[in-house]
Each structure stands twice: as structure tokens, then as C-alpha cells.
CSV table of C-alpha atoms in Angstrom, one decimal:
chain,number,residue,atom,x,y,z
A,1,MET,CA,-11.4,-84.3,-6.7
A,2,PRO,CA,-11.3,-80.5,-7.8
A,3,ALA,CA,-11.2,-77.6,-5.5
A,4,ILE,CA,-14.3,-75.3,-5.3
A,5,VAL,CA,-13.5,-72.9,-8.2
A,6,ARG,CA,-12.9,-69.3,-7.3
A,7,ALA,CA,-12.7,-66.2,-9.8
A,8,GLU,CA,-8.9,-66.4,-9.7
A,9,ASP,CA,-8.8,-69.8,-11.1
A,10,PHE,CA,-11.8,-69.5,-13.6
A,11,TYR,CA,-10.8,-66.1,-15.2
A,12,LEU,CA,-7.7,-66.6,-16.9
A,13,PRO,CA,-6.1,-65.2,-19.8
A,14,PRO,CA,-6.6,-66.4,-22.9
A,15,PRO,CA,-3.7,-68.6,-24.4
A,16,HIS,CA,-2.6,-65.9,-26.8
A,17,LEU,CA,-1.3,-63.9,-23.9
A,18,PRO,CA,1.4,-64.9,-21.5
A,19,ALA,CA,-0.2,-67.0,-18.1
A,20,ASP,CA,0.9,-64.3,-15.7
A,21,TYR,CA,-0.7,-61.5,-18.0
A,22,TRP,CA,-3.6,-60.5,-15.2
A,23,ALA,CA,-1.4,-61.5,-12.2
A,24,LEU,CA,-1.6,-58.0,-10.9
A,25,THR,CA,-5.3,-57.3,-11.6
A,26,PRO,CA,-7.5,-57.6,-8.1
A,27,PRO,CA,-9.4,-60.5,-8.1
A,28,ALA,CA,-12.8,-58.5,-8.4
A,29,LEU,CA,-11.6,-57.4,-12.0
A,30,LEU,CA,-10.6,-60.8,-13.4
A,31,ALA,CA,-14.3,-61.2,-14.6
A,32,VAL,CA,-14.2,-57.6,-16.3
A,33,ARG,CA,-11.0,-58.4,-18.1
A,34,TRP,CA,-12.0,-61.8,-19.1
A,35,TYR,CA,-15.2,-60.4,-20.5
A,36,GLU,CA,-13.3,-57.7,-22.1
A,37,GLU,CA,-11.2,-60.3,-24.0
A,38,LYS,CA,-14.2,-62.4,-24.8
A,39,GLN,CA,-16.7,-59.8,-26.0
A,40,GLN,CA,-13.5,-57.7,-27.9
A,41,ARG,CA,-14.7,-54.5,-26.2
A,42,GLN,CA,-13.8,-52.5,-23.1
A,43,VAL,CA,-16.3,-52.2,-19.9
A,44,LYS,CA,-16.2,-48.9,-18.0
A,45,VAL,CA,-15.8,-49.6,-14.6
A,46,GLY,CA,-16.6,-47.0,-12.0
A,47,GLY,CA,-15.6,-46.5,-8.2
A,48,ALA,CA,-19.3,-46.6,-7.2
A,49,LEU,CA,-20.0,-48.7,-4.2
A,50,LEU,CA,-23.5,-49.8,-3.6
A,51,LEU,CA,-24.2,-48.7,0.1
A,52,ASP,CA,-26.3,-51.0,2.0
A,53,LEU,CA,-26.9,-53.3,-0.8
A,54,ARG,CA,-25.2,-56.9,-0.4
A,55,LEU,CA,-25.0,-60.0,-2.2
A,56,TYR,CA,-24.6,-63.4,-0.8
A,57,PRO,CA,-22.3,-65.8,-3.2
A,58,ARG,CA,-23.3,-69.5,-3.2
A,59,ILE,CA,-21.5,-72.4,-4.3
A,60,ASN,CA,-23.2,-73.7,-7.2
A,61,HIS,CA,-22.0,-77.1,-8.8
A,62,GLY,CA,-18.5,-76.3,-7.0
A,63,ARG,CA,-18.0,-72.5,-8.0
A,64,TRP,CA,-18.5,-69.5,-6.3
A,65,VAL,CA,-21.2,-67.3,-7.7
A,66,ALA,CA,-23.0,-64.2,-7.0
A,67,ASP,CA,-26.2,-63.2,-8.7
A,68,CYS,CA,-26.5,-59.5,-9.8
A,69,SER,CA,-30.0,-57.8,-9.5
A,70,CYS,CA,-29.9,-58.0,-13.3
A,71,MET,CA,-30.0,-61.5,-13.1
A,72,SER,CA,-26.5,-61.9,-14.5
A,73,ALA,CA,-24.1,-64.0,-12.3
A,74,GLN,CA,-20.1,-64.3,-12.0
A,75,ILE,CA,-18.0,-66.4,-10.6
A,76,VAL,CA,-16.5,-64.6,-7.5
A,77,THR,CA,-14.1,-65.3,-4.8
A,78,PRO,CA,-13.9,-64.6,-0.8
A,79,THR,CA,-10.3,-63.0,-1.2
A,80,ASP,CA,-12.0,-60.1,-3.0
A,81,PRO,CA,-15.5,-59.6,-1.8
A,82,ARG,CA,-17.0,-57.5,-4.5
A,83,MET,CA,-18.5,-57.7,-7.8
A,84,TRP,CA,-19.0,-55.2,-10.9
A,85,CYS,CA,-21.3,-56.7,-13.2
A,86,VAL,CA,-20.1,-56.8,-16.7
A,87,GLU,CA,-23.9,-56.6,-17.9
A,88,CYS,CA,-25.4,-53.9,-16.7
A,89,GLY,CA,-22.6,-52.1,-14.5
A,90,THR,CA,-24.2,-51.2,-11.8
A,91,GLY,CA,-21.6,-50.4,-9.4
A,92,TRP,CA,-19.7,-52.4,-6.9
A,93,TRP,CA,-21.7,-54.9,-5.2
A,94,GLN,CA,-20.4,-55.7,-1.9
A,95,LEU,CA,-20.4,-59.6,-1.3
A,96,THR,CA,-20.9,-61.3,2.1
A,97,PHE,CA,-19.3,-64.5,2.2
A,98,PRO,CA,-19.2,-67.0,5.2
A,99,ALA,CA,-16.9,-66.4,8.3
A,100,ASP,CA,-14.8,-69.4,6.9
A,101,PRO,CA,-15.0,-69.9,3.1
A,102,ALA,CA,-12.2,-72.5,3.6
A,103,ALA,CA,-14.2,-74.4,5.9
A,104,VAL,CA,-17.2,-74.4,4.1
A,105,GLU,CA,-15.1,-75.7,0.6
A,106,GLN,CA,-13.5,-78.3,2.7
A,107,GLU,CA,-17.1,-79.5,3.9
A,108,LEU,CA,-18.1,-79.8,0.2
A,109,ALA,CA,-14.7,-81.1,-1.3
A,110,LEU,CA,-15.8,-84.8,-1.4
A,111,LEU,CA,-18.8,-84.5,-2.9
A,112,PRO,CA,-19.4,-84.9,-6.6
A,113,VAL,CA,-19.3,-81.6,-8.6
A,114,ALA,CA,-22.9,-81.6,-9.1
A,115,GLU,CA,-23.6,-81.7,-5.8
A,116,ARG,CA,-21.4,-79.1,-4.4
A,117,ASN,CA,-23.9,-76.5,-3.3
A,118,TRP,CA,-24.2,-74.1,-0.5
A,119,TRP,CA,-26.1,-71.4,0.3
A,120,HIS,CA,-25.5,-68.4,3.0
A,121,PRO,CA,-27.6,-69.2,5.7
A,122,ASP,CA,-28.4,-65.0,5.9
A,123,ASP,CA,-29.4,-65.3,2.1
A,124,PRO,CA,-33.0,-63.7,2.1
A,125,THR,CA,-33.1,-65.0,-1.6
A,126,ARG,CA,-32.2,-68.8,-0.3
A,127,VAL,CA,-34.7,-71.0,-1.7
A,128,LEU,CA,-35.3,-73.6,1.3
A,129,ALA,CA,-37.1,-77.0,0.9
A,130,PRO,CA,-40.3,-77.2,2.1
A,131,PRO,CA,-40.6,-78.9,5.5
A,132,ILE,CA,-41.4,-82.7,5.3
A,133,GLU,CA,-44.6,-83.2,6.7
A,134,GLU,CA,-45.0,-86.6,8.7
A,135,PRO,CA,-48.2,-88.0,7.9
A,136,GLU,CA,-50.8,-87.9,11.2
A,137,PRO,CA,-51.1,-91.3,12.6
A,138,GLU,CA,-54.5,-93.0,12.0
A,139,ALA,CA,-56.8,-93.3,14.7
A,140,SER,CA,-57.3,-96.6,15.7
A,141,GLU,CA,-60.6,-98.0,15.9
A,142,GLU,CA,-61.7,-99.7,19.1
């Protein structure tokens, strides 16, 4: 089974460039370089850090993903816990990964890709399944 996909596994240079062309690019910038290549336009990346604003990446179908406030999403990585949204350019989002991302990945490794999903327990946007309500026992007639 393939491993959980991180930004450095997904955002690779196109075939017309050498495979190591982006080797010195920080992992958080790989999405920007990939987007620039696909859209054939440059993205202006600044140094603005969004203070006190954090995103909680999740694993969705075997990929680490983070959602920007503009509703765009990118594949991210715990090796560089930040994200620059290529859609809105808000600034550098700080990403809060679990304390041990490798343990989370290992826990999901044997599941089919479509079932490799995980949410950070502290994520306020996490959608929880409603609790299963046990039916009330019927009163016995005496």
C-alpha cells in the first residue's frame, strides 16, 4: 500500500524539468512552484505570517490536506508546517500537526486509500458523527 502523501511526494517538477529541479525548494513552497508551472504565471509570495491563526491539517483519502479560509485546499507536510494559499495569497498559515505525524500515518497505512482519513482532535472545524442514541427499553406491562 502506498504511504500517506505529503507535499514533497505530490508537488513534483513536470517531466520537461530534471527530477531534482525543486530539490532546494522548501516543502511549503512546492505547492506554489507546482501551481506556477500549471498556470504558467508567477505567484507573489510574501513574508507575512498570520499570527494567532492556525490551520489543522487532516488526512483525507491518504493525503495531508489543509483548507484555507478562502475554501481552497492544498496538500501539505509536517516537515514544513506552513502553507501559502495560491488562490488568495492571504499570508503564511501556521499548521498544527499532531505531535507524532508518523504514528498517525502508520495507524492508517493498512486501510484502503478511501478510508485513510484523520482529523486533529483540537480542530474546531472537525465534523463529528452524531452520537448513536440507544433506544429506550420498552416498559414491560405487568
